[in-house]
Amino acid sequence: MPERTDLAALIAGHGEVIELLNRGGGGLALLTRLLEVVQPAVGAAGLAFVEFAPAGGRVIAASGDVEWTIGRPLPAAHPATVCLLNGPRVRQVRLDRIPGTLAGELAGHGLRRMVVARAEITGHTVGSLHALHRGDDDPADEVERDVLGYVAACIAHMYGDQTGLPVHGDGPVVAALSEGLAVVDREGHVRLWNPAAAQMTGLPPAEALSLPLPFPIPPSGQVLDHRLPDGRWLKITSGELPGPGALQVVTFRDITVQQRRDQDRDLFVAVTSHELRTPVTVIKGYADTLTDHWESLSETDRRYAARIIGQRANELARLVDRLLISATDDRPEDGSAVPFDLAQALRTAAADLPADLRRRVVLDLPADLPKALGERQSLATVLTELSTNAGKYSPADSPIQITAVARDRMVCFRVSDRGIGIRPEHVERAFDRFWQGESGDRRRYPGAGLGLYLVRRIVEQQNGWVSLRPREGGGTVAEVRLPCG
């Protein structure tokens, strides 16, 4: 230890730190440089700074013989932490009188005493500065105490100016925020990065502080919805912080779920309006014809118009049911899973298909098919959707074959067509809500893109699964598997 604190070296080094600060420096780099300047000036073996938060403290910067302590925690309820946060703001402490593993490790490195100075802002401790010495009995002179108290006050001022501190952004107020919070300087470099910001962006403080903000900043007082490269959405706001530093505070929150719901809602409205328009137009057209030309129409024409109105009304009712079911993620309260005769349930469901599909269906069901475990009443919806899909993508006079088999404690049935087939890359996407193999004005096949989505939901709710695959020779095979009852 020098005979006295080297004030000349301290002032020269501190001037260098001030220049770094004026050039926009901050955060750990500036704090570490400050410790490197102060350490030889006060003759310490090493300096360390502990940042405090509600959960306790953590060594965030260190120099000399105590660099190895960086990252070491000091729990809030630990006696050593309580000791550091109480008593005089600047004092000397013998390490052998401080409980805890860290103090013992410091003593094991030949360090015997330290001078501690708390960094405080309006009575709140943001951290503590530690100058560690090897001598047992050499008391810290008054100049060293004053210097360390002054340096601790400078560090507290850095915290107050948000100059890249706190490092972990977990001050008592900032840490409590559920929204991401960043403070950026006039160059757009991050000076504060709270835990919610790190969690939302996946960027820890070390990868965010002193670097440009990883997303655009809206004008002060305005709101910006921004999509991150990984597909998530943030809602970002900004405002100017008072003072000469030209700092901006930026808050942001993850609105990915809300954005998806908004997109689903817009798509739902678009699909609904498109799909409802055709049957409603046909029903209205034939109803107007009957109303305006009843007397001039033959009995055959009247019956034909009434039949078309009935068919389209049934289509409309089915479409409304599909839209309502797809608009909620709740499990339908149709009943509990029970064993049921799958073969008989398929025959009944096939008999209830629309006439144009019913005449194309070919049933091939074994007499000894085991019972399935599930909700029998939902099977009609599953078979109707799969048969409708098969009929839509195959020639009008081609058969739709329904077969069943038991295998590996599962009972399954297949709906096969001889149509255009499904492309291998579409076998999973076809089950997405509103997905269509074709889009835009060139679509050859009508539909809302809900049928297979509903089928998968219903089947998986019964602990089964459904799949699609191309059929050998052309066409598509839809297979549903349910547990044996």
Short mmCIF file of C-alpha atoms in Angstrom, two decimals:
data_model
loop_
_atom_site.label_atom_id
_atom_site.label_comp_id
_atom_site.label_asym_id
_atom_site.label_seq_id
_atom_site.Cartn_x
_atom_site.Cartn_y
_atom_site.Cartn_z
CA MET A 1 0.00 0.00 0.00
CA PRO A 2 1.40 3.45 -0.81
CA GLU A 3 2.15 5.76 2.06
CA ARG A 4 -0.81 7.85 0.98
CA THR A 5 -3.49 7.84 -1.66
CA ASP A 6 -2.08 8.90 -5.03
CA LEU A 7 -4.47 11.74 -5.76
CA ALA A 8 -2.63 12.88 -8.89
CA ALA A 9 -2.97 9.44 -10.50
CA LEU A 10 -6.58 9.28 -9.37
CA ILE A 11 -7.47 12.65 -10.91
CA ALA A 12 -5.72 11.82 -14.18
CA GLY A 13 -7.42 8.44 -14.44
CA HIS A 14 -10.79 9.86 -13.44
CA GLY A 15 -10.45 12.49 -16.15
CA GLU A 16 -10.00 9.67 -18.66
CA VAL A 17 -13.20 8.02 -17.37
CA ILE A 18 -15.09 11.32 -17.72
CA GLU A 19 -13.93 11.59 -21.34
CA LEU A 20 -15.20 8.08 -22.02
CA LEU A 21 -18.51 9.04 -20.47
CA ASN A 22 -18.74 12.20 -22.58
CA ARG A 23 -18.14 10.13 -25.71
CA GLY A 24 -21.18 8.01 -24.91
CA GLY A 25 -19.51 5.23 -22.96
CA GLY A 26 -21.40 3.49 -20.19
CA GLY A 27 -22.32 0.23 -18.60
CA LEU A 28 -19.85 -2.39 -17.47
CA ALA A 29 -17.00 -1.13 -19.64
CA LEU A 30 -17.04 2.29 -18.01
CA LEU A 31 -17.55 0.91 -14.52
CA THR A 32 -14.69 -1.57 -14.90
CA ARG A 33 -12.36 1.15 -16.18
CA LEU A 34 -13.23 3.29 -13.17
CA LEU A 35 -12.28 0.45 -10.80
CA GLU A 36 -8.99 -0.07 -12.67
CA VAL A 37 -8.18 3.62 -12.17
CA VAL A 38 -9.08 3.73 -8.49
CA GLN A 39 -7.40 0.47 -7.43
CA PRO A 40 -3.72 1.53 -7.73
CA ALA A 41 -4.49 5.04 -6.56
CA VAL A 42 -5.71 3.77 -3.18
CA GLY A 43 -3.16 0.93 -3.04
CA ALA A 44 -5.77 -1.85 -2.97
CA ALA A 45 -5.12 -5.41 -4.10
CA GLY A 46 -8.42 -5.33 -5.92
CA LEU A 47 -11.70 -3.46 -6.26
CA ALA A 48 -15.17 -4.89 -6.72
CA PHE A 49 -18.61 -3.40 -7.20
CA VAL A 50 -21.77 -5.18 -6.05
CA GLU A 51 -25.09 -4.24 -7.66
CA PHE A 52 -28.13 -4.65 -5.40
CA ALA A 53 -31.68 -5.58 -6.33
CA PRO A 54 -34.66 -6.88 -4.33
CA ALA A 55 -33.39 -10.47 -4.62
CA GLY A 56 -29.95 -9.52 -3.28
CA GLY A 57 -26.61 -8.45 -4.67
CA ARG A 58 -24.22 -9.64 -7.36
CA VAL A 59 -20.64 -8.72 -8.17
CA ILE A 60 -20.84 -7.12 -11.62
CA ALA A 61 -17.37 -5.57 -11.97
CA ALA A 62 -13.98 -6.21 -10.39
CA SER A 63 -10.27 -5.53 -10.89
CA GLY A 64 -6.92 -6.78 -9.72
CA ASP A 65 -6.81 -9.81 -7.45
CA VAL A 66 -10.60 -10.08 -7.12
CA GLU A 67 -11.62 -10.33 -10.78
CA TRP A 68 -12.60 -13.94 -10.09
CA THR A 69 -15.52 -12.73 -7.95
CA ILE A 70 -17.47 -11.35 -10.94
CA GLY A 71 -20.89 -12.94 -11.06
CA ARG A 72 -20.88 -14.13 -7.45
CA PRO A 73 -24.27 -13.59 -5.75
CA LEU A 74 -25.02 -12.12 -2.33
CA PRO A 75 -28.54 -13.29 -1.30
CA ALA A 76 -30.74 -10.59 0.20
CA ALA A 77 -31.21 -12.37 3.55
CA HIS A 78 -27.54 -13.35 3.94
CA PRO A 79 -25.90 -11.81 7.04
CA ALA A 80 -23.09 -10.40 4.90
CA THR A 81 -25.60 -8.59 2.70
CA VAL A 82 -27.46 -7.23 5.71
CA CYS A 83 -24.14 -6.05 7.13
CA LEU A 84 -23.20 -4.24 3.92
CA LEU A 85 -26.55 -2.45 3.67
CA ASN A 86 -26.48 -1.10 7.21
CA GLY A 87 -24.18 1.08 9.27
CA PRO A 88 -22.02 3.99 8.09
CA ARG A 89 -21.99 4.67 4.36
CA VAL A 90 -18.16 4.29 4.27
CA ARG A 91 -16.38 1.98 6.69
CA GLN A 92 -13.59 -0.56 7.08
CA VAL A 93 -14.45 -4.22 7.70
CA ARG A 94 -12.26 -7.19 8.63
CA LEU A 95 -13.06 -10.16 6.36
CA ASP A 96 -12.73 -12.66 9.21
CA ARG A 97 -15.70 -10.96 10.87
CA ILE A 98 -18.01 -11.38 7.86
CA PRO A 99 -19.89 -14.69 7.65
CA GLY A 100 -20.29 -16.58 4.42
CA THR A 101 -18.39 -18.55 1.83
CA LEU A 102 -17.29 -15.58 -0.27
CA ALA A 103 -15.57 -13.85 2.65
CA GLY A 104 -13.75 -17.08 3.43
CA GLU A 105 -12.60 -17.41 -0.17
CA LEU A 106 -11.33 -13.83 -0.15
CA ALA A 107 -9.37 -14.56 3.01
CA GLY A 108 -8.02 -17.68 1.34
CA HIS A 109 -6.56 -15.42 -1.36
CA GLY A 110 -4.62 -13.51 1.31
CA LEU A 111 -7.07 -10.60 1.61
CA ARG A 112 -7.70 -9.48 5.16
CA ARG A 113 -9.70 -6.27 5.17
CA MET A 114 -11.78 -4.08 2.92
CA VAL A 115 -13.12 -0.57 2.81
CA VAL A 116 -16.78 -0.49 1.77
CA ALA A 117 -18.63 2.52 0.36
CA ARG A 118 -22.34 2.29 -0.50
CA ALA A 119 -23.67 3.89 -3.72
CA GLU A 120 -26.99 5.48 -2.83
CA ILE A 121 -29.70 7.40 -4.69
CA THR A 122 -32.16 9.31 -2.47
CA GLY A 123 -31.50 6.90 0.37
CA HIS A 124 -31.82 3.76 -1.77
CA THR A 125 -28.72 1.58 -2.08
CA VAL A 126 -28.02 0.61 -5.67
CA GLY A 127 -24.66 -0.99 -4.96
CA SER A 128 -21.50 -1.04 -2.88
CA LEU A 129 -17.85 -0.39 -3.76
CA HIS A 130 -15.22 -2.63 -2.10
CA ALA A 131 -11.48 -1.93 -1.87
CA LEU A 132 -9.74 -5.09 -0.63
CA HIS A 133 -6.33 -5.06 1.08
CA ARG A 134 -3.87 -7.69 2.25
CA GLY A 135 -2.62 -6.03 5.45
CA ASP A 136 -4.32 -7.07 8.68
CA ASP A 137 -3.86 -3.97 10.76
CA ASP A 138 -3.19 -1.13 8.34
CA PRO A 139 -6.17 1.18 8.79
CA ALA A 140 -7.58 3.02 5.82
CA ASP A 141 -6.58 6.65 5.95
CA GLU A 142 -9.23 9.32 5.81
CA VAL A 143 -8.27 10.25 2.25
CA GLU A 144 -8.92 6.69 1.04
CA ARG A 145 -12.30 6.68 2.77
CA ASP A 146 -13.19 10.01 1.18
CA VAL A 147 -12.01 8.86 -2.25
CA LEU A 148 -14.02 5.65 -2.11
CA GLY A 149 -17.07 7.55 -0.85
CA TYR A 150 -16.68 9.99 -3.74
CA VAL A 151 -16.25 7.22 -6.33
CA ALA A 152 -19.30 5.39 -4.94
CA ALA A 153 -21.27 8.63 -5.32
CA CYS A 154 -20.07 8.93 -8.93
CA ILE A 155 -21.24 5.38 -9.61
CA ALA A 156 -24.61 6.19 -8.04
CA HIS A 157 -24.81 9.20 -10.38
CA MET A 158 -24.21 6.84 -13.32
CA TYR A 159 -27.17 4.78 -12.12
CA GLY A 160 -29.29 7.89 -11.82
CA ASP A 161 -28.45 8.89 -15.39
CA GLN A 162 -29.20 5.35 -16.65
CA THR A 163 -25.71 5.20 -18.17
CA GLY A 164 -25.92 1.53 -19.01
CA LEU A 165 -26.75 0.72 -15.42
CA PRO A 166 -28.13 -1.28 -13.74
CA VAL A 167 -26.31 -4.03 -15.61
CA HIS A 168 -29.06 -6.56 -15.04
CA GLY A 169 -31.81 -3.96 -15.21
CA ASP A 170 -33.33 -5.35 -12.03
CA GLY A 171 -33.76 -2.35 -9.81
CA PRO A 172 -36.77 -2.57 -7.49
CA VAL A 173 -39.08 -0.72 -9.88
CA VAL A 174 -37.64 -1.78 -13.22
CA ALA A 175 -37.50 -5.44 -12.23
CA ALA A 176 -41.18 -5.44 -11.33
CA LEU A 177 -42.26 -4.37 -14.82
CA SER A 178 -43.88 -7.08 -16.90
CA GLU A 179 -43.24 -5.02 -20.03
CA GLY A 180 -39.86 -4.78 -21.67
CA LEU A 181 -38.10 -1.52 -20.86
CA ALA A 182 -35.03 -0.01 -22.46
CA VAL A 183 -33.36 3.37 -22.16
CA VAL A 184 -31.44 4.46 -25.24
CA ASP A 185 -29.13 7.41 -25.85
CA ARG A 186 -29.16 9.86 -28.75
CA GLU A 187 -27.32 7.34 -30.95
CA GLY A 188 -29.92 4.67 -30.24
CA HIS A 189 -27.57 2.61 -28.03
CA VAL A 190 -29.09 0.74 -25.12
CA ARG A 191 -28.26 2.09 -21.65
CA LEU A 192 -30.77 0.09 -19.61
CA TRP A 193 -32.28 -3.34 -20.32
CA ASN A 194 -34.70 -4.82 -17.80
CA PRO A 195 -35.34 -8.57 -17.21
CA ALA A 196 -38.61 -8.52 -19.18
CA ALA A 197 -36.74 -7.07 -22.17
CA ALA A 198 -34.18 -9.87 -22.00
CA GLN A 199 -36.88 -12.51 -21.73
CA MET A 200 -38.95 -11.11 -24.59
CA THR A 201 -36.11 -10.67 -27.05
CA GLY A 202 -33.85 -13.50 -25.96
CA LEU A 203 -30.99 -11.00 -25.57
CA PRO A 204 -29.26 -10.99 -22.17
CA PRO A 205 -27.98 -7.63 -20.90
CA ALA A 206 -24.43 -8.40 -22.03
CA GLU A 207 -25.67 -8.69 -25.64
CA ALA A 208 -27.90 -5.61 -25.52
CA LEU A 209 -26.19 -2.91 -23.46
CA SER A 210 -24.17 -0.30 -25.35
CA LEU A 211 -25.43 -1.72 -28.65
CA PRO A 212 -28.16 -0.42 -31.00
CA LEU A 213 -31.72 -1.33 -30.07
CA PRO A 214 -32.65 -4.53 -31.97
CA PHE A 215 -35.87 -3.03 -33.34
CA PRO A 216 -37.07 0.36 -34.60
CA ILE A 217 -38.12 3.15 -32.23
CA PRO A 218 -41.40 4.93 -33.01
CA PRO A 219 -41.59 8.72 -32.68
CA SER A 220 -42.15 9.90 -29.12
CA GLY A 221 -45.71 9.29 -27.99
CA GLN A 222 -46.56 6.99 -30.90
CA VAL A 223 -47.08 3.22 -31.08
CA LEU A 224 -45.47 0.75 -33.48
CA ASP A 225 -46.29 -2.93 -34.07
CA HIS A 226 -43.08 -4.67 -35.14
CA ARG A 227 -42.46 -8.26 -36.20
CA LEU A 228 -39.24 -9.87 -34.97
CA PRO A 229 -37.21 -12.20 -37.23
CA ASP A 230 -38.53 -15.24 -35.33
CA GLY A 231 -42.12 -14.28 -36.19
CA ARG A 232 -43.15 -12.82 -32.83
CA TRP A 233 -44.76 -9.36 -32.62
CA LEU A 234 -43.95 -6.49 -30.26
CA LYS A 235 -46.00 -3.38 -29.54
CA ILE A 236 -43.46 -0.58 -29.00
CA THR A 237 -43.89 2.88 -27.50
CA SER A 238 -41.33 5.55 -26.71
CA GLY A 239 -40.99 8.83 -24.88
CA GLU A 240 -38.34 11.43 -24.06
CA LEU A 241 -36.73 11.41 -20.63
CA PRO A 242 -36.33 14.84 -19.03
CA GLY A 243 -32.81 16.16 -18.60
CA PRO A 244 -29.86 17.10 -20.78
CA GLY A 245 -28.90 13.57 -21.79
CA ALA A 246 -31.35 13.28 -24.72
CA LEU A 247 -32.36 9.83 -23.53
CA GLN A 248 -35.44 7.94 -24.66
CA VAL A 249 -37.37 5.37 -22.70
CA VAL A 250 -38.75 2.56 -24.86
CA THR A 251 -41.36 0.12 -23.60
CA PHE A 252 -42.54 -2.94 -25.46
CA ARG A 253 -44.68 -6.02 -24.92
CA ASP A 254 -45.25 -9.28 -26.74
CA ILE A 255 -48.52 -9.15 -28.70
CA THR A 256 -47.94 -12.31 -30.76
CA VAL A 257 -51.05 -14.05 -29.40
CA GLN A 258 -53.16 -10.94 -29.88
CA GLN A 259 -51.78 -10.46 -33.40
CA ARG A 260 -52.61 -14.04 -34.33
CA ARG A 261 -56.10 -13.64 -32.92
CA ASP A 262 -56.57 -10.47 -34.94
CA GLN A 263 -55.35 -12.24 -38.07
CA ASP A 264 -57.61 -15.21 -37.38
CA ARG A 265 -60.52 -12.86 -36.81
CA ASP A 266 -59.91 -11.02 -40.08
CA LEU A 267 -59.50 -14.29 -41.93
CA PHE A 268 -62.60 -15.70 -40.24
CA VAL A 269 -64.65 -12.70 -41.35
CA ALA A 270 -63.29 -12.91 -44.90
CA VAL A 271 -63.89 -16.66 -45.20
CA THR A 272 -67.32 -16.43 -43.60
CA SER A 273 -68.50 -13.66 -45.89
CA HIS A 274 -67.14 -15.49 -48.94
CA GLU A 275 -68.55 -18.91 -48.08
CA LEU A 276 -71.96 -17.68 -46.92
CA ARG A 277 -72.48 -15.55 -50.01
CA THR A 278 -73.03 -18.44 -52.47
CA PRO A 279 -75.75 -20.40 -50.65
CA VAL A 280 -77.52 -17.24 -49.54
CA THR A 281 -77.52 -15.91 -53.10
CA VAL A 282 -78.91 -19.18 -54.47
CA ILE A 283 -81.60 -19.42 -51.77
CA LYS A 284 -82.66 -15.82 -52.33
CA GLY A 285 -82.71 -16.28 -56.10
CA TYR A 286 -84.96 -19.32 -56.06
CA ALA A 287 -87.17 -17.87 -53.31
CA ASP A 288 -87.67 -14.69 -55.36
CA THR A 289 -88.46 -16.81 -58.41
CA LEU A 290 -91.15 -18.72 -56.53
CA THR A 291 -92.58 -15.52 -55.07
CA ASP A 292 -92.64 -13.52 -58.30
CA HIS A 293 -93.51 -16.29 -60.79
CA TRP A 294 -95.48 -18.85 -58.79
CA GLU A 295 -98.46 -18.89 -61.14
CA SER A 296 -96.38 -19.20 -64.30
CA LEU A 297 -94.17 -22.04 -63.01
CA SER A 298 -95.04 -25.66 -63.55
CA GLU A 299 -95.36 -28.07 -60.66
CA THR A 300 -92.05 -29.64 -61.68
CA ASP A 301 -90.29 -26.25 -61.65
CA ARG A 302 -91.73 -25.42 -58.24
CA ARG A 303 -90.58 -28.73 -56.77
CA TYR A 304 -87.14 -28.27 -58.30
CA ALA A 305 -86.82 -24.75 -56.83
CA ALA A 306 -87.97 -25.96 -53.41
CA ARG A 307 -85.48 -28.86 -53.54
CA ILE A 308 -82.60 -26.51 -54.38
CA ILE A 309 -83.61 -24.16 -51.57
CA GLY A 310 -83.65 -27.11 -49.15
CA GLN A 311 -80.24 -28.37 -50.30
CA ARG A 312 -78.66 -24.95 -50.05
CA ALA A 313 -80.26 -24.33 -46.65
CA ASN A 314 -78.74 -27.60 -45.40
CA GLU A 315 -75.34 -26.53 -46.76
CA LEU A 316 -75.76 -23.18 -45.05
CA ALA A 317 -76.67 -24.75 -41.71
CA ARG A 318 -73.68 -27.11 -41.92
CA LEU A 319 -71.34 -24.27 -42.79
CA VAL A 320 -72.59 -22.18 -39.86
CA ASP A 321 -72.04 -25.14 -37.51
CA ARG A 322 -68.48 -25.58 -38.79
CA LEU A 323 -67.72 -21.89 -38.40
CA LEU A 324 -69.08 -21.81 -34.86
CA ILE A 325 -67.15 -24.91 -33.81
CA SER A 326 -63.92 -23.65 -35.37
CA ALA A 327 -64.24 -20.27 -33.66
CA THR A 328 -63.68 -21.79 -30.21
CA ASP A 329 -61.01 -24.03 -28.78
CA ASP A 330 -63.32 -25.47 -26.14
CA ARG A 331 -63.99 -29.20 -26.16
CA PRO A 332 -67.52 -29.90 -27.35
CA GLU A 333 -69.78 -31.17 -24.61
CA ASP A 334 -71.12 -34.02 -26.76
CA GLY A 335 -70.61 -36.69 -24.12
CA SER A 336 -67.88 -38.82 -22.64
CA ALA A 337 -65.83 -41.45 -24.46
CA VAL A 338 -67.52 -44.87 -24.37
CA PRO A 339 -67.15 -48.09 -26.38
CA PHE A 340 -69.32 -48.11 -29.51
CA ASP A 341 -69.85 -50.22 -32.62
CA LEU A 342 -67.72 -48.42 -35.19
CA ALA A 343 -69.04 -50.42 -38.16
CA GLN A 344 -72.65 -49.66 -37.31
CA ALA A 345 -71.83 -46.02 -36.60
CA LEU A 346 -70.19 -45.70 -40.04
CA ARG A 347 -73.20 -47.27 -41.78
CA THR A 348 -75.56 -44.87 -40.01
CA ALA A 349 -73.38 -41.84 -40.77
CA ALA A 350 -73.04 -42.87 -44.43
CA ALA A 351 -76.82 -43.18 -44.76
CA ASP A 352 -77.19 -39.59 -43.55
CA LEU A 353 -74.79 -38.14 -46.12
CA PRO A 354 -76.16 -35.77 -48.79
CA ALA A 355 -77.68 -37.67 -51.69
CA ASP A 356 -74.93 -36.78 -54.19
CA LEU A 357 -72.29 -38.24 -51.83
CA ARG A 358 -74.38 -41.16 -50.55
CA ARG A 359 -74.78 -42.68 -54.00
CA ARG A 360 -70.98 -42.68 -54.50
CA VAL A 361 -70.06 -44.28 -51.16
CA VAL A 362 -68.90 -47.91 -51.18
CA LEU A 363 -68.79 -49.52 -47.71
CA ASP A 364 -66.43 -52.42 -46.99
CA LEU A 365 -66.65 -53.09 -43.26
CA PRO A 366 -65.68 -56.42 -41.61
CA ALA A 367 -68.28 -58.10 -39.43
CA ASP A 368 -65.82 -58.73 -36.58
CA LEU A 369 -64.55 -55.15 -36.27
CA PRO A 370 -63.83 -54.38 -32.57
CA LYS A 371 -65.60 -51.56 -30.81
CA ALA A 372 -63.99 -48.14 -30.74
CA LEU A 373 -63.61 -45.93 -27.68
CA GLY A 374 -64.83 -42.40 -28.29
CA GLU A 375 -67.92 -40.26 -28.89
CA ARG A 376 -70.18 -41.95 -31.39
CA GLN A 377 -72.27 -38.86 -32.08
CA SER A 378 -69.20 -36.98 -33.37
CA LEU A 379 -68.44 -39.70 -35.92
CA ALA A 380 -71.12 -38.39 -38.27
CA THR A 381 -69.32 -35.05 -38.46
CA VAL A 382 -65.97 -36.76 -39.09
CA LEU A 383 -67.31 -38.99 -41.87
CA THR A 384 -69.28 -36.16 -43.47
CA GLU A 385 -66.25 -33.89 -43.61
CA LEU A 386 -63.93 -36.58 -44.97
CA SER A 387 -66.50 -37.73 -47.56
CA THR A 388 -67.22 -34.16 -48.62
CA ASN A 389 -63.51 -33.53 -49.02
CA ALA A 390 -63.11 -36.73 -51.05
CA GLY A 391 -66.06 -35.87 -53.26
CA LYS A 392 -64.86 -32.32 -53.88
CA TYR A 393 -61.47 -33.37 -55.20
CA SER A 394 -62.55 -36.37 -57.32
CA PRO A 395 -64.72 -36.87 -60.45
CA ALA A 396 -68.46 -36.76 -59.81
CA ASP A 397 -68.99 -40.36 -60.95
CA SER A 398 -66.03 -41.89 -59.11
CA PRO A 399 -66.52 -44.03 -55.97
CA ILE A 400 -65.67 -42.99 -52.42
CA GLN A 401 -64.57 -46.11 -50.57
CA ILE A 402 -64.95 -46.50 -46.80
CA THR A 403 -63.06 -49.39 -45.22
CA ALA A 404 -62.17 -50.36 -41.65
CA VAL A 405 -59.63 -52.57 -39.91
CA ALA A 406 -58.27 -53.26 -36.41
CA ARG A 407 -54.54 -53.08 -35.73
CA ASP A 408 -52.23 -52.63 -32.73
CA ARG A 409 -55.00 -52.05 -30.17
CA MET A 410 -56.45 -49.40 -32.45
CA VAL A 411 -59.45 -49.54 -34.75
CA CYS A 412 -59.28 -47.43 -37.86
CA PHE A 413 -61.34 -46.52 -40.90
CA ARG A 414 -60.25 -45.05 -44.20
CA VAL A 415 -61.99 -42.79 -46.69
CA SER A 416 -60.38 -43.18 -50.13
CA ASP A 417 -61.06 -41.34 -53.37
CA ARG A 418 -59.72 -41.47 -56.91
CA GLY A 419 -59.29 -37.76 -57.43
CA ILE A 420 -56.40 -35.38 -57.95
CA GLY A 421 -54.56 -36.64 -54.85
CA ILE A 422 -52.73 -34.66 -52.21
CA ARG A 423 -49.17 -33.47 -52.53
CA PRO A 424 -46.82 -34.97 -49.89
CA GLU A 425 -45.83 -31.51 -48.61
CA HIS A 426 -49.51 -30.72 -47.95
CA VAL A 427 -50.48 -33.75 -45.85
CA GLU A 428 -50.00 -31.78 -42.60
CA ARG A 429 -50.87 -28.27 -43.76
CA ALA A 430 -54.26 -29.53 -44.93
CA PHE A 431 -55.32 -29.75 -41.27
CA ASP A 432 -54.57 -26.06 -40.58
CA ARG A 433 -57.56 -23.84 -40.03
CA PHE A 434 -58.61 -21.93 -43.18
CA TRP A 435 -55.81 -23.51 -45.23
CA GLN A 436 -56.58 -24.12 -48.89
CA GLY A 437 -54.50 -25.98 -51.46
CA GLU A 438 -55.39 -23.20 -53.87
CA SER A 439 -56.00 -19.53 -53.19
CA GLY A 440 -57.08 -16.38 -54.97
CA ASP A 441 -59.29 -16.13 -58.01
CA ARG A 442 -57.85 -19.31 -59.55
CA ARG A 443 -59.41 -21.61 -56.96
CA ARG A 444 -61.23 -24.47 -58.66
CA TYR A 445 -62.60 -26.05 -55.49
CA PRO A 446 -64.90 -24.20 -53.06
CA GLY A 447 -64.68 -24.48 -49.30
CA ALA A 448 -63.80 -22.63 -46.13
CA GLY A 449 -60.73 -24.70 -45.25
CA LEU A 450 -62.34 -25.87 -42.00
CA GLY A 451 -63.38 -29.47 -42.61
CA LEU A 452 -60.09 -31.24 -41.95
CA TYR A 453 -59.27 -28.83 -39.13
CA LEU A 454 -62.49 -29.87 -37.36
CA VAL A 455 -61.84 -33.57 -38.06
CA ARG A 456 -58.42 -33.45 -36.40
CA ARG A 457 -59.78 -31.57 -33.39
CA ILE A 458 -62.60 -34.07 -32.89
CA VAL A 459 -60.43 -37.15 -33.35
CA GLU A 460 -57.56 -35.96 -31.15
CA GLN A 461 -60.00 -35.07 -28.37
CA GLN A 462 -60.84 -38.78 -28.33
CA ASN A 463 -57.16 -39.83 -28.03
CA GLY A 464 -57.02 -40.82 -31.67
CA TRP A 465 -55.32 -39.36 -34.70
CA VAL A 466 -56.05 -38.69 -38.33
CA SER A 467 -53.73 -38.56 -41.32
CA LEU A 468 -53.74 -38.04 -45.08
CA ARG A 469 -51.61 -39.71 -47.72
CA PRO A 470 -51.59 -40.03 -51.50
CA ARG A 471 -53.39 -43.14 -52.79
CA GLU A 472 -51.56 -45.56 -55.04
CA GLY A 473 -52.95 -45.16 -58.53
CA GLY A 474 -54.18 -41.62 -57.81
CA GLY A 475 -56.36 -40.03 -55.20
CA THR A 476 -56.16 -39.51 -51.46
CA VAL A 477 -56.59 -41.72 -48.40
CA ALA A 478 -57.80 -40.21 -45.13
CA GLU A 479 -57.28 -42.52 -42.15
CA VAL A 480 -58.79 -42.14 -38.68
CA ARG A 481 -57.55 -44.23 -35.76
CA LEU A 482 -59.34 -44.57 -32.45
CA PRO A 483 -58.51 -46.64 -29.36
CA CYS A 484 -60.19 -50.03 -29.16
CA GLY A 485 -63.07 -50.10 -26.73
#
